[in-house]
Short mmCIF file of C-alpha atoms in Angstrom, two decimals:
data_model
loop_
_atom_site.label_atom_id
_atom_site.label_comp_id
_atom_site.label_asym_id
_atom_site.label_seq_id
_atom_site.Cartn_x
_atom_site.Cartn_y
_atom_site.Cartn_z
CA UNK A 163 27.54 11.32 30.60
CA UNK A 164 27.56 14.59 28.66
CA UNK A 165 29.73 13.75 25.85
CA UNK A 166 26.60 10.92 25.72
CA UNK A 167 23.91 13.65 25.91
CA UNK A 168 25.86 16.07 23.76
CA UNK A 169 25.78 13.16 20.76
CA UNK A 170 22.32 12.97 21.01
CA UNK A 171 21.35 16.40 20.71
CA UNK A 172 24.11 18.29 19.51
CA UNK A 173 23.04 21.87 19.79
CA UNK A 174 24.99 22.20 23.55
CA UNK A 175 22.18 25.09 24.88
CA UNK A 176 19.17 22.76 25.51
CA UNK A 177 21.29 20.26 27.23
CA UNK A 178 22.35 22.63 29.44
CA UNK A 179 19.17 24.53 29.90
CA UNK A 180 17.12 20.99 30.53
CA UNK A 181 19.39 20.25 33.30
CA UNK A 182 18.92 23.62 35.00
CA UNK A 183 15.85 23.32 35.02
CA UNK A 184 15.28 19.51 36.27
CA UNK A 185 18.20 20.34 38.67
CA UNK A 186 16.27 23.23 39.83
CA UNK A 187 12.55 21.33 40.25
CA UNK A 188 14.25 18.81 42.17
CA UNK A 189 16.39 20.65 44.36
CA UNK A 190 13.52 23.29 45.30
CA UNK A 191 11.22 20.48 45.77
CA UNK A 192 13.17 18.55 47.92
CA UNK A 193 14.48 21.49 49.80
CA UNK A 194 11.21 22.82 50.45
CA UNK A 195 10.21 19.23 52.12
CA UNK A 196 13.34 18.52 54.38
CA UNK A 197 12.99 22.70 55.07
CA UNK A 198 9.32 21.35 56.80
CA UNK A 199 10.13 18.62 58.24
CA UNK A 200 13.22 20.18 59.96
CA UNK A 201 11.29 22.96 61.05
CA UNK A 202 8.98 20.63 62.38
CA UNK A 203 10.98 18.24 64.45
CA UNK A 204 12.94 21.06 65.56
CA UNK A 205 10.23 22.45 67.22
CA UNK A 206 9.68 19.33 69.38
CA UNK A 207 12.78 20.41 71.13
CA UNK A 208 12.01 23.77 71.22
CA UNK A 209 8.93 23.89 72.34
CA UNK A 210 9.23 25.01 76.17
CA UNK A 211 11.89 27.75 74.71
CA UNK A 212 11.75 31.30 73.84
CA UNK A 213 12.57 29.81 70.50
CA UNK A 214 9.12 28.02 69.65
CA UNK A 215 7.90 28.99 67.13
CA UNK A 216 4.68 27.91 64.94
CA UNK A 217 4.38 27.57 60.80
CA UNK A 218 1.83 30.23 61.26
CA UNK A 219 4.04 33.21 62.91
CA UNK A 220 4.91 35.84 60.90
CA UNK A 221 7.40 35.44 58.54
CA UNK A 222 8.05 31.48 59.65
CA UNK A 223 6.45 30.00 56.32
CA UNK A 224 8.42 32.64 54.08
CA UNK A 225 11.62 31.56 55.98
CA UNK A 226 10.94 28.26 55.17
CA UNK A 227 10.47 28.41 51.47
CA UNK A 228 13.38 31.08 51.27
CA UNK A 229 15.55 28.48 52.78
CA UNK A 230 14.68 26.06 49.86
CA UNK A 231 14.90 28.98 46.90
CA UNK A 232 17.95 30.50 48.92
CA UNK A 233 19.24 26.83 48.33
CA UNK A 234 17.83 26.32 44.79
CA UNK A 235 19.43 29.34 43.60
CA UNK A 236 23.07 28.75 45.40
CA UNK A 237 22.91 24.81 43.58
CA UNK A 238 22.62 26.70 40.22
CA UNK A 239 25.86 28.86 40.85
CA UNK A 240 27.23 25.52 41.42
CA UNK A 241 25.77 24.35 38.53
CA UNK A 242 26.82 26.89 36.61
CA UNK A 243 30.40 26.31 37.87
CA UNK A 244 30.72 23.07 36.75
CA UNK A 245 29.58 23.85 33.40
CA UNK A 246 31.92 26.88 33.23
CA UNK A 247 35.39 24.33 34.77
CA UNK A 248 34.29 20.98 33.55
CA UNK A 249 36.17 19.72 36.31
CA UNK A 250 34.04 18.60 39.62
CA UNK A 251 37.39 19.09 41.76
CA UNK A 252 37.45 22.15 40.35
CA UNK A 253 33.99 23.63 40.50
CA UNK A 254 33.83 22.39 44.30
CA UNK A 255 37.07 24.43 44.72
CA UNK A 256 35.72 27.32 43.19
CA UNK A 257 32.55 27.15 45.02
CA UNK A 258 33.72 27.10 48.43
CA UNK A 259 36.56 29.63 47.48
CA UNK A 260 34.36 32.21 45.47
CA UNK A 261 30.97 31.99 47.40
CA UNK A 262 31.97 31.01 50.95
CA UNK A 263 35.16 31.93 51.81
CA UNK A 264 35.84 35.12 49.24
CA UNK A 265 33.19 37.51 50.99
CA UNK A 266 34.62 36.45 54.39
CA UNK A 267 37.56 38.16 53.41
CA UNK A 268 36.08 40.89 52.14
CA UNK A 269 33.73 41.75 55.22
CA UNK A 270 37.50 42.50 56.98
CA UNK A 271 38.84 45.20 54.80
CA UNK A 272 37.75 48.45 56.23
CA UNK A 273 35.26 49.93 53.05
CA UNK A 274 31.83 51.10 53.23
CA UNK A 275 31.38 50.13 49.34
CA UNK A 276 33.24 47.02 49.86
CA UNK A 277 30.98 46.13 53.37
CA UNK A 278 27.77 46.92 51.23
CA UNK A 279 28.90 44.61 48.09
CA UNK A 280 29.49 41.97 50.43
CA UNK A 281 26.34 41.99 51.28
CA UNK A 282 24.68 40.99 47.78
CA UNK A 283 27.13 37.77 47.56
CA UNK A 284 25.08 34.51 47.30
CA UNK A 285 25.76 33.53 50.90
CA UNK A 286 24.68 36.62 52.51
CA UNK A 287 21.64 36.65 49.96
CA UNK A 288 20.84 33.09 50.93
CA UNK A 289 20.98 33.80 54.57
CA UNK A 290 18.33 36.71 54.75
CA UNK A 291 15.98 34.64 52.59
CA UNK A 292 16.03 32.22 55.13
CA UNK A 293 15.42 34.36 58.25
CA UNK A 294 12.30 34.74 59.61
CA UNK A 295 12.97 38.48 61.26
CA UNK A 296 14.73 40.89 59.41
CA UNK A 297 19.12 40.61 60.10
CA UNK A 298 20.88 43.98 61.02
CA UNK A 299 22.75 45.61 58.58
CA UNK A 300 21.41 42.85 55.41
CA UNK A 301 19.50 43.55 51.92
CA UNK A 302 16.41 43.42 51.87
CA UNK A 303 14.19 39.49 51.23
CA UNK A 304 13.14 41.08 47.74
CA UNK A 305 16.96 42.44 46.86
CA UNK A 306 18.64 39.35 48.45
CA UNK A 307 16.42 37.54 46.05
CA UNK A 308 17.02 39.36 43.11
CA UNK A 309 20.99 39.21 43.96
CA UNK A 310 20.79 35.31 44.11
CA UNK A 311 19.01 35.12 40.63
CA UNK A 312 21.73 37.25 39.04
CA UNK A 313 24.59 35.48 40.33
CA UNK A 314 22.90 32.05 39.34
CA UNK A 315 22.05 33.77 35.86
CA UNK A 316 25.54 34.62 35.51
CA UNK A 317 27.35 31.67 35.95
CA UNK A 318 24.79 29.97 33.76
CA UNK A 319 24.98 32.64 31.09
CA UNK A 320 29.04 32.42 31.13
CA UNK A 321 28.69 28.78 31.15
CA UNK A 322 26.44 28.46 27.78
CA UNK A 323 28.61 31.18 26.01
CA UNK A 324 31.57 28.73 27.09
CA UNK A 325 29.41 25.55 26.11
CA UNK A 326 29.01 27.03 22.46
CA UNK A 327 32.11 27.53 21.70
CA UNK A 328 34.17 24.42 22.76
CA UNK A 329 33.60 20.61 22.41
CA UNK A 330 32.00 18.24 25.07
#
């Protein structure tokens, strides 16, 4: 398919920009609806709990849509992976390995700097945009936020530089 898209509009950029940002519409969109509905049926099950909760508590409807952009943003680094590897065994590996399983690993080595990095990687970013109370020892929603959009930024940045210079 891209060698196809790539003949029909040979400057690489738009090709790749266009997908981000369909990719992106449709993921958000679709995230923000099954983030609803889930919330939603869940509570039905919840609803004689200490866990009830209602769309209009504070900081439930933020959750919610921080969920979907927390989920947006992490299917761009993905994106951008894929781009970057051309190689969907790849890109999967490097996802999982980079983004979920990398700042694991970090977390256990005994540095302050290294404990407050970890913090700012996309899954930890992800997590505190979709929390409705504030997590001990996290970034901040507006930081988390901002640390999601650079990390999708920069594997979508490295992938067009890489895009420009080789073939389809």
């Amino acid at each position: 398919m891209i060698r196809a898209s790539l003949t029909a509009v040979p400057q690489r950029l738009p090709v790749l920009w266009a997908k981000a940002a369909v990719f992106a519409a449709t993921v958000f969109t679709v995230m923000l609806a099954t983030s609803l509905v889930t919330f939603v049926v869940a509570q039905f099950f919840l609803d004689d709990t200490d866990q009830a909760a209602s769309l209009t508590d504070p900081g439930v409807l933020r959750a919610v849509a921080g969920n979907a952009a927390g989920t947006t943003l992490l299917s761009l680094i993905a994106l951008g992976l894929g781009a970057l590897l051309r190689s969907v065994p790849g890109a999967i590996g490097a996802f999982i390995g980079g983004v979920m399983v990398l700042p694991e690993v970090l977390s256990m080595l005994p540095y302050d700097a290294v404990e407050t990095a970890v913090r700012y990687f996309p899954t930890q970013a992800a997590g505190v945009l979709g929390s409705a109370t504030p997590l001990p020892d996290a970034a901040s929603n507006g930081a988390a936020l901002f640390a999601l959009v650079l990390w999708a930024s920069a594997a979508l940045l490295a992938a067009a530089a890489l895009l420009r210079r080789r073939d389809a």
